[in-house]
Short mmCIF file of N, CA and C in Angstrom, two decimals:
data_model
loop_
_atom_site.label_atom_id
_atom_site.label_comp_id
_atom_site.label_asym_id
_atom_site.label_seq_id
_atom_site.Cartn_x
_atom_site.Cartn_y
_atom_site.Cartn_z
N UNK A 101 -48.96 -45.47 35.44
CA UNK A 101 -48.40 -45.52 35.88
C UNK A 101 -48.69 -44.58 36.63
N UNK A 102 -49.27 -43.52 38.19
CA UNK A 102 -49.52 -42.62 38.37
C UNK A 102 -48.15 -41.41 38.19
N UNK A 103 -48.48 -40.51 38.41
CA UNK A 103 -46.95 -39.66 39.39
C UNK A 103 -47.27 -39.83 40.77
N UNK A 104 -45.86 -39.99 41.36
CA UNK A 104 -45.81 -40.13 43.00
C UNK A 104 -46.03 -38.67 43.69
N UNK A 105 -45.31 -38.03 43.37
CA UNK A 105 -44.38 -36.72 43.39
C UNK A 105 -46.22 -35.07 43.56
N UNK A 106 -46.04 -34.44 44.60
CA UNK A 106 -47.22 -33.72 44.83
C UNK A 106 -47.18 -32.68 43.38
N UNK A 107 -46.75 -32.48 42.72
CA UNK A 107 -45.94 -31.50 41.81
C UNK A 107 -47.27 -32.26 40.79
N UNK A 108 -47.97 -30.94 40.22
CA UNK A 108 -48.86 -31.37 39.37
C UNK A 108 -47.86 -30.55 37.84
N UNK A 109 -48.67 -31.30 36.78
CA UNK A 109 -47.92 -30.83 35.51
C UNK A 109 -48.47 -29.83 34.95
N UNK A 110 -47.37 -28.94 34.05
CA UNK A 110 -48.08 -27.59 33.67
C UNK A 110 -48.60 -28.04 32.49
N UNK A 111 -49.46 -27.17 32.62
CA UNK A 111 -50.49 -27.36 31.58
C UNK A 111 -50.40 -27.27 29.86
N UNK A 112 -51.08 -28.28 29.19
CA UNK A 112 -50.67 -28.41 27.75
C UNK A 112 -51.38 -27.46 26.56
N UNK A 113 -50.26 -26.81 26.10
CA UNK A 113 -50.72 -25.91 25.40
C UNK A 113 -52.38 -25.87 24.42
N UNK A 114 -52.96 -24.84 24.45
CA UNK A 114 -54.01 -25.54 23.59
C UNK A 114 -55.15 -23.51 23.95
N UNK A 115 -55.98 -23.65 22.51
CA UNK A 115 -56.40 -22.23 22.56
C UNK A 115 -58.00 -22.48 23.62
N UNK A 116 -58.35 -21.50 24.28
CA UNK A 116 -59.66 -21.55 24.95
C UNK A 116 -60.44 -22.69 24.89
N UNK A 117 -60.85 -23.62 25.29
CA UNK A 117 -62.46 -24.14 25.08
C UNK A 117 -61.86 -25.29 24.04
N UNK A 118 -60.56 -26.01 24.06
CA UNK A 118 -59.84 -27.05 23.89
C UNK A 118 -58.86 -27.42 24.37
N UNK A 119 -58.76 -29.04 24.04
CA UNK A 119 -57.63 -29.95 24.46
C UNK A 119 -56.72 -29.81 24.02
N UNK A 120 -55.50 -30.09 24.00
CA UNK A 120 -54.54 -31.15 23.43
C UNK A 120 -54.62 -32.68 23.41
N UNK A 121 -54.87 -33.15 22.59
CA UNK A 121 -54.59 -34.78 22.52
C UNK A 121 -53.97 -35.33 22.25
N UNK A 122 -52.70 -35.33 21.27
CA UNK A 122 -52.11 -35.69 20.33
C UNK A 122 -51.16 -34.75 20.20
N UNK A 123 -49.30 -35.36 20.66
CA UNK A 123 -48.24 -34.61 20.02
C UNK A 123 -47.99 -34.89 18.96
N UNK A 124 -46.92 -34.46 17.94
CA UNK A 124 -46.24 -35.14 16.96
C UNK A 124 -44.99 -34.43 17.31
N UNK A 125 -44.02 -35.28 17.25
CA UNK A 125 -42.98 -35.30 18.22
C UNK A 125 -41.43 -34.06 17.08
N UNK A 126 -41.60 -34.73 16.00
CA UNK A 126 -40.98 -33.95 15.26
C UNK A 126 -42.05 -32.99 13.73
N UNK A 127 -41.27 -32.38 13.26
CA UNK A 127 -42.20 -31.95 12.44
C UNK A 127 -41.19 -30.28 11.46
N UNK A 128 -41.46 -30.29 10.14
CA UNK A 128 -40.02 -28.89 9.49
C UNK A 128 -41.16 -28.87 8.48
N UNK A 129 -40.59 -27.56 7.91
CA UNK A 129 -41.39 -26.65 6.80
C UNK A 129 -40.42 -25.87 6.56
N UNK A 130 -40.04 -25.79 5.43
CA UNK A 130 -38.56 -25.20 4.82
C UNK A 130 -39.25 -24.77 3.61
N UNK A 131 -38.56 -23.62 3.22
CA UNK A 131 -38.81 -23.35 1.44
C UNK A 131 -37.51 -22.15 1.53
N UNK A 132 -36.39 -22.63 2.68
CA UNK A 132 -35.00 -21.42 2.17
C UNK A 132 -34.45 -21.98 0.68
N UNK A 133 -34.89 -23.24 0.18
CA UNK A 133 -34.05 -23.69 -0.74
C UNK A 133 -35.30 -23.97 -2.13
N UNK A 134 -34.63 -23.91 -3.76
CA UNK A 134 -36.14 -23.94 -4.46
C UNK A 134 -35.41 -25.53 -4.53
N UNK A 135 -34.39 -25.78 -4.38
CA UNK A 135 -34.27 -27.32 -4.67
C UNK A 135 -34.88 -28.87 -3.40
N UNK A 136 -35.61 -27.89 -2.26
CA UNK A 136 -35.54 -28.81 -1.35
C UNK A 136 -36.49 -28.13 -0.40
N UNK A 137 -37.52 -28.32 -0.93
CA UNK A 137 -38.74 -27.93 0.57
C UNK A 137 -39.64 -29.06 0.94
N UNK A 138 -40.48 -28.29 2.13
CA UNK A 138 -41.12 -29.15 2.95
C UNK A 138 -42.74 -28.31 3.86
N UNK A 139 -43.17 -29.18 3.33
CA UNK A 139 -44.83 -28.79 4.33
C UNK A 139 -45.05 -29.63 4.78
N UNK A 140 -45.40 -29.39 6.17
CA UNK A 140 -46.22 -30.22 7.55
C UNK A 140 -48.06 -30.33 6.98
N UNK A 141 -48.51 -30.80 7.28
CA UNK A 141 -50.17 -31.25 6.70
C UNK A 141 -50.25 -31.81 7.57
N UNK A 142 -51.06 -31.48 8.07
CA UNK A 142 -52.19 -32.42 9.68
C UNK A 142 -53.47 -32.65 9.11
N UNK A 143 -53.73 -34.24 8.39
CA UNK A 143 -54.81 -34.07 8.32
C UNK A 143 -55.75 -34.95 10.05
N UNK A 144 -56.92 -33.81 9.71
CA UNK A 144 -58.16 -34.23 11.12
C UNK A 144 -58.97 -34.76 10.54
N UNK A 145 -59.57 -36.08 11.06
CA UNK A 145 -60.81 -36.77 10.82
C UNK A 145 -61.69 -36.30 11.73
N UNK A 146 -63.35 -35.94 12.13
CA UNK A 146 -63.89 -35.53 12.95
C UNK A 146 -64.95 -36.88 12.79
N UNK A 147 -64.73 -37.03 13.83
CA UNK A 147 -65.11 -39.02 13.85
C UNK A 147 -66.84 -38.84 14.99
N UNK A 148 -66.71 -37.36 15.52
CA UNK A 148 -68.20 -37.56 16.38
C UNK A 148 -69.31 -36.73 14.94
N UNK A 149 -70.55 -36.88 15.97
CA UNK A 149 -71.87 -36.74 15.35
C UNK A 149 -72.16 -35.20 15.33
N UNK A 150 -71.11 -34.48 15.75
CA UNK A 150 -71.31 -32.91 15.59
C UNK A 150 -69.99 -32.31 15.09
N UNK A 151 -69.84 -30.60 14.69
CA UNK A 151 -69.19 -30.21 14.12
C UNK A 151 -68.01 -29.92 15.23
N UNK A 152 -66.69 -29.85 15.35
CA UNK A 152 -65.88 -29.92 16.34
C UNK A 152 -64.60 -29.07 15.59
N UNK A 153 -64.41 -27.95 16.45
CA UNK A 153 -63.24 -26.95 16.38
C UNK A 153 -62.04 -27.66 16.81
N UNK A 154 -60.77 -27.94 15.70
CA UNK A 154 -59.45 -28.58 16.32
C UNK A 154 -58.74 -27.79 16.00
N UNK A 155 -57.15 -27.61 16.37
CA UNK A 155 -56.44 -26.84 16.06
C UNK A 155 -54.81 -27.73 16.22
N UNK A 156 -54.06 -27.02 15.68
CA UNK A 156 -52.19 -27.56 15.60
C UNK A 156 -51.97 -25.87 16.21
N UNK A 157 -51.13 -26.34 17.33
CA UNK A 157 -49.74 -25.58 17.77
C UNK A 157 -48.34 -26.46 17.17
N UNK A 158 -47.79 -25.30 16.55
CA UNK A 158 -46.17 -25.33 16.02
C UNK A 158 -45.65 -25.15 17.19
N UNK A 159 -44.36 -25.70 18.03
CA UNK A 159 -43.32 -24.78 18.27
C UNK A 159 -42.13 -25.23 18.55
N UNK A 160 -41.53 -24.26 17.72
CA UNK A 160 -39.98 -24.01 17.24
C UNK A 160 -38.83 -24.66 18.11
N UNK A 161 -38.43 -26.01 17.36
CA UNK A 161 -37.14 -26.28 18.22
C UNK A 161 -37.42 -27.26 19.61
N UNK A 162 -36.58 -26.82 20.68
CA UNK A 162 -37.07 -27.98 22.53
C UNK A 162 -38.02 -26.41 22.58
N UNK A 163 -38.62 -25.12 22.12
CA UNK A 163 -39.34 -23.52 22.89
C UNK A 163 -41.00 -24.82 22.98
N UNK A 164 -40.63 -24.15 24.30
CA UNK A 164 -42.57 -24.82 24.67
C UNK A 164 -43.33 -24.25 24.27
N UNK A 165 -43.06 -22.77 23.48
CA UNK A 165 -44.30 -21.67 23.48
C UNK A 165 -44.28 -21.95 22.16
N UNK A 166 -46.00 -21.62 21.64
CA UNK A 166 -46.03 -21.79 19.88
C UNK A 166 -45.89 -20.44 19.43
N UNK A 167 -45.62 -21.17 17.88
CA UNK A 167 -45.11 -20.50 16.76
C UNK A 167 -46.38 -19.68 16.19
N UNK A 168 -46.98 -21.11 15.58
CA UNK A 168 -48.18 -20.56 15.07
C UNK A 168 -49.26 -21.49 15.52
N UNK A 169 -50.28 -20.72 16.13
CA UNK A 169 -51.35 -21.88 15.64
C UNK A 169 -52.68 -21.64 14.85
N UNK A 170 -53.04 -23.01 14.49
CA UNK A 170 -53.85 -23.00 13.37
C UNK A 170 -55.13 -23.74 14.00
N UNK A 171 -56.26 -23.39 13.37
CA UNK A 171 -57.94 -23.34 13.92
C UNK A 171 -58.86 -23.93 12.63
N UNK A 172 -59.52 -24.94 13.44
CA UNK A 172 -60.19 -25.04 11.81
C UNK A 172 -61.47 -25.74 12.55
N UNK A 173 -63.07 -25.66 12.58
CA UNK A 173 -64.16 -26.47 12.44
C UNK A 173 -64.67 -27.48 11.25
N UNK A 174 -64.24 -28.29 12.18
CA UNK A 174 -64.71 -29.91 11.46
C UNK A 174 -65.91 -30.04 11.29
N UNK A 175 -66.73 -30.02 10.26
CA UNK A 175 -68.02 -30.24 10.77
C UNK A 175 -68.14 -32.24 10.61
N UNK A 176 -69.24 -32.60 11.21
CA UNK A 176 -69.24 -34.30 11.52
C UNK A 176 -68.57 -35.10 10.36
N UNK A 177 -68.48 -36.00 11.06
CA UNK A 177 -67.91 -37.14 10.11
C UNK A 177 -67.29 -36.60 8.55
N UNK A 178 -66.16 -35.53 9.09
CA UNK A 178 -65.41 -34.81 7.72
C UNK A 178 -64.24 -34.88 7.95
N UNK A 179 -63.89 -34.32 7.42
CA UNK A 179 -61.91 -34.12 7.80
C UNK A 179 -61.40 -32.76 6.75
N UNK A 180 -60.22 -32.38 7.90
CA UNK A 180 -60.02 -31.08 7.57
C UNK A 180 -58.41 -31.28 7.36
N UNK A 181 -57.42 -30.02 7.10
CA UNK A 181 -55.98 -30.31 6.46
C UNK A 181 -55.64 -29.26 6.66
N UNK A 182 -54.69 -29.45 7.98
CA UNK A 182 -54.24 -27.93 8.70
C UNK A 182 -52.69 -28.03 7.91
N UNK A 183 -51.55 -27.06 7.55
CA UNK A 183 -51.23 -26.71 6.67
C UNK A 183 -50.16 -25.49 7.35
N UNK A 184 -48.30 -26.12 7.75
CA UNK A 184 -47.55 -25.32 8.08
C UNK A 184 -47.13 -24.20 7.36
N UNK A 185 -47.74 -24.13 6.36
CA UNK A 185 -47.77 -23.66 5.20
C UNK A 185 -48.57 -23.74 4.01
N UNK A 186 -48.97 -22.39 3.35
CA UNK A 186 -50.08 -22.51 2.48
C UNK A 186 -49.58 -23.16 1.49
N UNK A 187 -50.52 -24.06 0.71
CA UNK A 187 -50.40 -24.87 -0.54
C UNK A 187 -51.42 -25.46 -0.93
N UNK A 188 -51.32 -25.69 -1.97
CA UNK A 188 -52.68 -25.59 -2.90
C UNK A 188 -52.58 -26.92 -3.19
N UNK A 189 -53.92 -27.45 -3.90
CA UNK A 189 -54.20 -28.25 -5.07
C UNK A 189 -53.34 -28.54 -5.79
N UNK A 190 -52.64 -30.22 -5.73
CA UNK A 190 -52.98 -31.32 -5.85
C UNK A 190 -52.02 -31.83 -4.43
N UNK A 191 -51.24 -31.01 -4.07
CA UNK A 191 -50.47 -31.14 -2.98
C UNK A 191 -51.61 -31.60 -1.34
N UNK A 192 -51.99 -30.50 -1.41
CA UNK A 192 -52.85 -30.52 -0.35
C UNK A 192 -53.05 -29.45 -0.26
N UNK A 193 -55.09 -29.74 -0.42
CA UNK A 193 -56.18 -28.46 0.14
C UNK A 193 -56.10 -28.24 1.17
N UNK A 194 -55.43 -27.32 1.90
CA UNK A 194 -55.74 -26.80 3.33
C UNK A 194 -56.54 -25.82 3.60
N UNK A 195 -57.16 -26.59 4.34
CA UNK A 195 -58.03 -25.59 5.28
C UNK A 195 -58.55 -24.26 5.99
N UNK A 196 -56.57 -24.53 6.68
CA UNK A 196 -56.12 -23.45 7.18
C UNK A 196 -54.60 -23.94 7.41
N UNK A 197 -54.18 -22.81 7.05
CA UNK A 197 -52.24 -22.50 7.48
C UNK A 197 -51.72 -21.70 8.11
N UNK A 198 -50.31 -21.62 8.20
CA UNK A 198 -49.93 -20.58 9.70
C UNK A 198 -50.59 -19.34 8.05
N UNK A 199 -50.25 -18.31 9.13
CA UNK A 199 -50.48 -16.55 8.26
C UNK A 199 -49.60 -16.04 8.09
N UNK A 200 -49.42 -15.46 6.85
CA UNK A 200 -48.13 -14.69 6.75
C UNK A 200 -47.16 -15.38 5.58
N UNK A 201 -46.83 -16.05 4.94
CA UNK A 201 -46.84 -17.06 4.12
C UNK A 201 -46.12 -18.50 4.74
N UNK A 202 -46.42 -18.90 6.51
CA UNK A 202 -46.31 -20.01 6.92
C UNK A 202 -45.30 -19.94 7.39
N UNK A 203 -45.11 -20.84 7.91
CA UNK A 203 -43.93 -21.75 8.57
C UNK A 203 -42.28 -21.82 7.39
N UNK A 204 -41.56 -21.14 7.39
CA UNK A 204 -40.93 -21.46 6.07
C UNK A 204 -39.35 -21.61 6.29
N UNK A 205 -38.68 -22.23 7.87
CA UNK A 205 -37.48 -22.24 8.14
C UNK A 205 -37.93 -23.08 9.03
N UNK A 206 -38.62 -23.63 9.84
CA UNK A 206 -38.46 -24.05 10.96
C UNK A 206 -39.00 -26.01 11.51
N UNK A 207 -37.87 -26.10 12.26
CA UNK A 207 -38.47 -28.24 12.59
C UNK A 207 -38.67 -27.75 13.90
N UNK A 208 -39.77 -28.88 14.86
CA UNK A 208 -39.70 -28.95 15.74
C UNK A 208 -40.58 -30.07 15.51
N UNK A 209 -41.38 -29.53 17.18
CA UNK A 209 -42.89 -30.47 17.94
C UNK A 209 -43.89 -29.36 17.28
N UNK A 210 -45.12 -30.29 17.20
CA UNK A 210 -46.35 -29.58 17.19
C UNK A 210 -47.29 -30.44 18.17
N UNK A 211 -48.28 -29.49 18.65
CA UNK A 211 -50.10 -30.52 19.54
C UNK A 211 -50.87 -30.12 18.61
N UNK A 212 -51.66 -31.08 18.15
CA UNK A 212 -53.18 -31.66 18.59
C UNK A 212 -53.89 -31.64 18.59
N UNK A 213 -55.38 -31.17 19.00
CA UNK A 213 -56.30 -30.99 19.59
C UNK A 213 -57.89 -31.29 19.29
N UNK A 214 -58.54 -30.82 19.79
CA UNK A 214 -60.16 -30.60 19.40
C UNK A 214 -60.61 -29.94 20.67
N UNK A 215 -62.04 -29.64 20.68
CA UNK A 215 -62.94 -28.46 21.41
C UNK A 215 -63.18 -29.68 22.89
N UNK A 216 -62.57 -29.23 23.45
CA UNK A 216 -63.00 -29.81 25.01
C UNK A 216 -64.70 -30.25 25.20
N UNK A 217 -65.48 -29.83 24.30
CA UNK A 217 -66.88 -29.80 24.97
C UNK A 217 -67.77 -29.92 23.42
N UNK A 218 -68.23 -30.82 22.82
CA UNK A 218 -69.33 -31.52 23.68
C UNK A 218 -68.15 -32.70 23.52
N UNK A 219 -68.56 -34.38 24.43
CA UNK A 219 -67.80 -34.80 24.99
C UNK A 219 -66.93 -35.96 23.02
N UNK A 220 -67.91 -35.87 22.44
CA UNK A 220 -67.09 -36.60 21.26
C UNK A 220 -66.87 -35.85 20.40
N UNK A 221 -66.15 -34.67 20.31
CA UNK A 221 -65.29 -33.85 19.59
C UNK A 221 -63.39 -34.13 20.44
N UNK A 222 -63.68 -35.36 21.15
CA UNK A 222 -62.23 -35.37 21.49
C UNK A 222 -62.02 -37.27 20.71
N UNK A 223 -63.05 -37.56 19.80
CA UNK A 223 -62.29 -38.64 18.67
C UNK A 223 -62.34 -38.33 18.02
N UNK A 224 -61.30 -37.82 17.30
CA UNK A 224 -60.73 -37.16 16.08
C UNK A 224 -59.59 -38.07 15.67
N UNK A 225 -59.21 -38.31 14.12
CA UNK A 225 -58.15 -38.97 13.80
C UNK A 225 -57.31 -38.24 13.51
N UNK A 226 -56.58 -38.41 13.53
CA UNK A 226 -55.27 -37.66 13.10
C UNK A 226 -53.71 -38.37 12.52
N UNK A 227 -54.07 -37.36 10.80
CA UNK A 227 -52.91 -38.13 9.89
C UNK A 227 -51.83 -37.23 10.10
N UNK A 228 -50.51 -36.82 10.36
CA UNK A 228 -49.69 -35.64 10.30
C UNK A 228 -48.60 -36.46 8.76
N UNK A 229 -48.27 -35.56 8.18
CA UNK A 229 -47.22 -35.99 6.84
C UNK A 229 -46.35 -35.00 6.29
N UNK A 230 -45.07 -35.32 6.51
CA UNK A 230 -43.95 -33.90 5.92
C UNK A 230 -44.07 -34.26 4.56
N UNK A 231 -44.55 -33.51 3.51
CA UNK A 231 -44.15 -33.62 1.91
C UNK A 231 -42.92 -32.64 1.63
N UNK A 232 -42.09 -33.62 1.03
CA UNK A 232 -40.78 -33.22 0.37
C UNK A 232 -41.43 -32.50 -1.15
N UNK A 233 -40.88 -31.43 -1.32
CA UNK A 233 -40.75 -30.35 -2.95
C UNK A 233 -39.82 -30.37 -2.98
N UNK A 234 -40.18 -29.67 -4.16
CA UNK A 234 -38.93 -28.37 -4.94
C UNK A 234 -39.48 -27.42 -6.01
N UNK A 235 -39.05 -26.69 -6.36
CA UNK A 235 -39.68 -25.50 -7.15
C UNK A 235 -40.78 -24.90 -6.49
N UNK A 236 -41.96 -24.68 -6.88
CA UNK A 236 -43.03 -23.89 -6.69
C UNK A 236 -44.41 -24.78 -5.75
N UNK A 237 -43.38 -25.93 -5.41
CA UNK A 237 -44.24 -26.86 -4.48
C UNK A 237 -44.95 -27.76 -5.56
N UNK A 238 -44.52 -27.73 -6.88
CA UNK A 238 -45.47 -28.58 -8.07
C UNK A 238 -44.71 -29.70 -8.51
N UNK A 239 -43.80 -30.26 -8.01
CA UNK A 239 -43.06 -31.41 -8.10
C UNK A 239 -42.75 -32.25 -6.08
N UNK A 240 -43.44 -33.22 -5.88
CA UNK A 240 -43.36 -33.78 -4.90
C UNK A 240 -42.13 -34.91 -4.50
N UNK A 241 -41.02 -34.88 -3.71
CA UNK A 241 -39.99 -35.36 -4.10
C UNK A 241 -40.37 -36.91 -3.18
N UNK A 242 -41.37 -36.51 -2.25
CA UNK A 242 -41.40 -37.78 -1.39
C UNK A 242 -42.36 -36.81 -0.32
N UNK A 243 -43.16 -38.79 0.45
CA UNK A 243 -43.28 -37.96 1.49
C UNK A 243 -43.27 -38.56 2.79
N UNK A 244 -43.46 -38.21 4.09
CA UNK A 244 -43.34 -39.20 5.30
C UNK A 244 -44.30 -39.09 6.75
N UNK A 245 -44.84 -40.20 6.85
CA UNK A 245 -45.54 -40.16 7.53
C UNK A 245 -45.25 -39.73 9.26
N UNK A 246 -45.75 -38.76 10.09
CA UNK A 246 -45.30 -38.60 10.84
C UNK A 246 -45.85 -39.43 12.36
N UNK A 247 -45.18 -39.36 13.06
CA UNK A 247 -45.67 -40.14 15.05
C UNK A 247 -46.56 -39.28 15.66
N UNK A 248 -46.99 -39.64 15.72
CA UNK A 248 -48.28 -39.39 16.68
C UNK A 248 -48.92 -40.38 17.97
N UNK A 249 -48.59 -39.42 18.86
CA UNK A 249 -48.44 -39.90 20.06
C UNK A 249 -49.44 -39.27 21.02
N UNK A 250 -49.80 -40.26 21.87
CA UNK A 250 -51.45 -39.23 22.57
C UNK A 250 -50.58 -38.65 23.95
N UNK A 251 -50.88 -37.26 24.36
CA UNK A 251 -50.88 -36.13 24.98
C UNK A 251 -50.25 -37.31 26.62
N UNK A 252 -49.52 -37.40 27.38
CA UNK A 252 -48.77 -37.55 28.74
C UNK A 252 -48.82 -39.51 28.44
N UNK A 253 -48.26 -39.71 27.34
CA UNK A 253 -47.82 -41.33 27.12
C UNK A 253 -46.69 -41.13 25.99
N UNK A 254 -46.30 -42.18 25.93
CA UNK A 254 -45.35 -42.51 25.40
C UNK A 254 -45.11 -43.49 23.81
N UNK A 255 -44.75 -43.27 23.33
CA UNK A 255 -45.04 -43.96 22.36
C UNK A 255 -44.68 -45.53 21.92
N UNK A 256 -45.37 -46.69 20.97
CA UNK A 256 -45.49 -47.51 21.44
C UNK A 256 -43.94 -48.47 20.60
N UNK A 257 -43.00 -48.03 20.10
CA UNK A 257 -41.88 -47.99 19.59
C UNK A 257 -42.27 -47.98 17.33
N UNK A 258 -43.27 -47.63 17.64
CA UNK A 258 -43.67 -46.80 15.93
C UNK A 258 -43.42 -45.84 15.88
#
């Protein structure tokens, strides 16, 4: 349904030349306790025939400014893993992660997007997950697939 008022929505956060395509309504990234840690890993598959720049912007709690923006260039028909903090194989081979040790005591929401041009770069497939670990991230306690909602849309109860 079209917006009835003449007011324009505020632009969504995105690096220059890119467009926000999805929102992850909840993420968490924790290292405060050695017995319970977490990391958010956003897998992005480039469905186009050209390399595309992609990004994830993490926003803390209910804030509207980004606390970390990570980017990667993903070749055609391949994927990348963008992580809230650095972790390695076999947990997640991160192509890019938040700098300076990453997000270590954060919960909030995130935007995921890709290049505005060429047009094919809007065809990204996104799979966000939280991994729960212990110690030095060597033991995976569990994982949770996160909701992913197109920007400016409601989810479908999934």
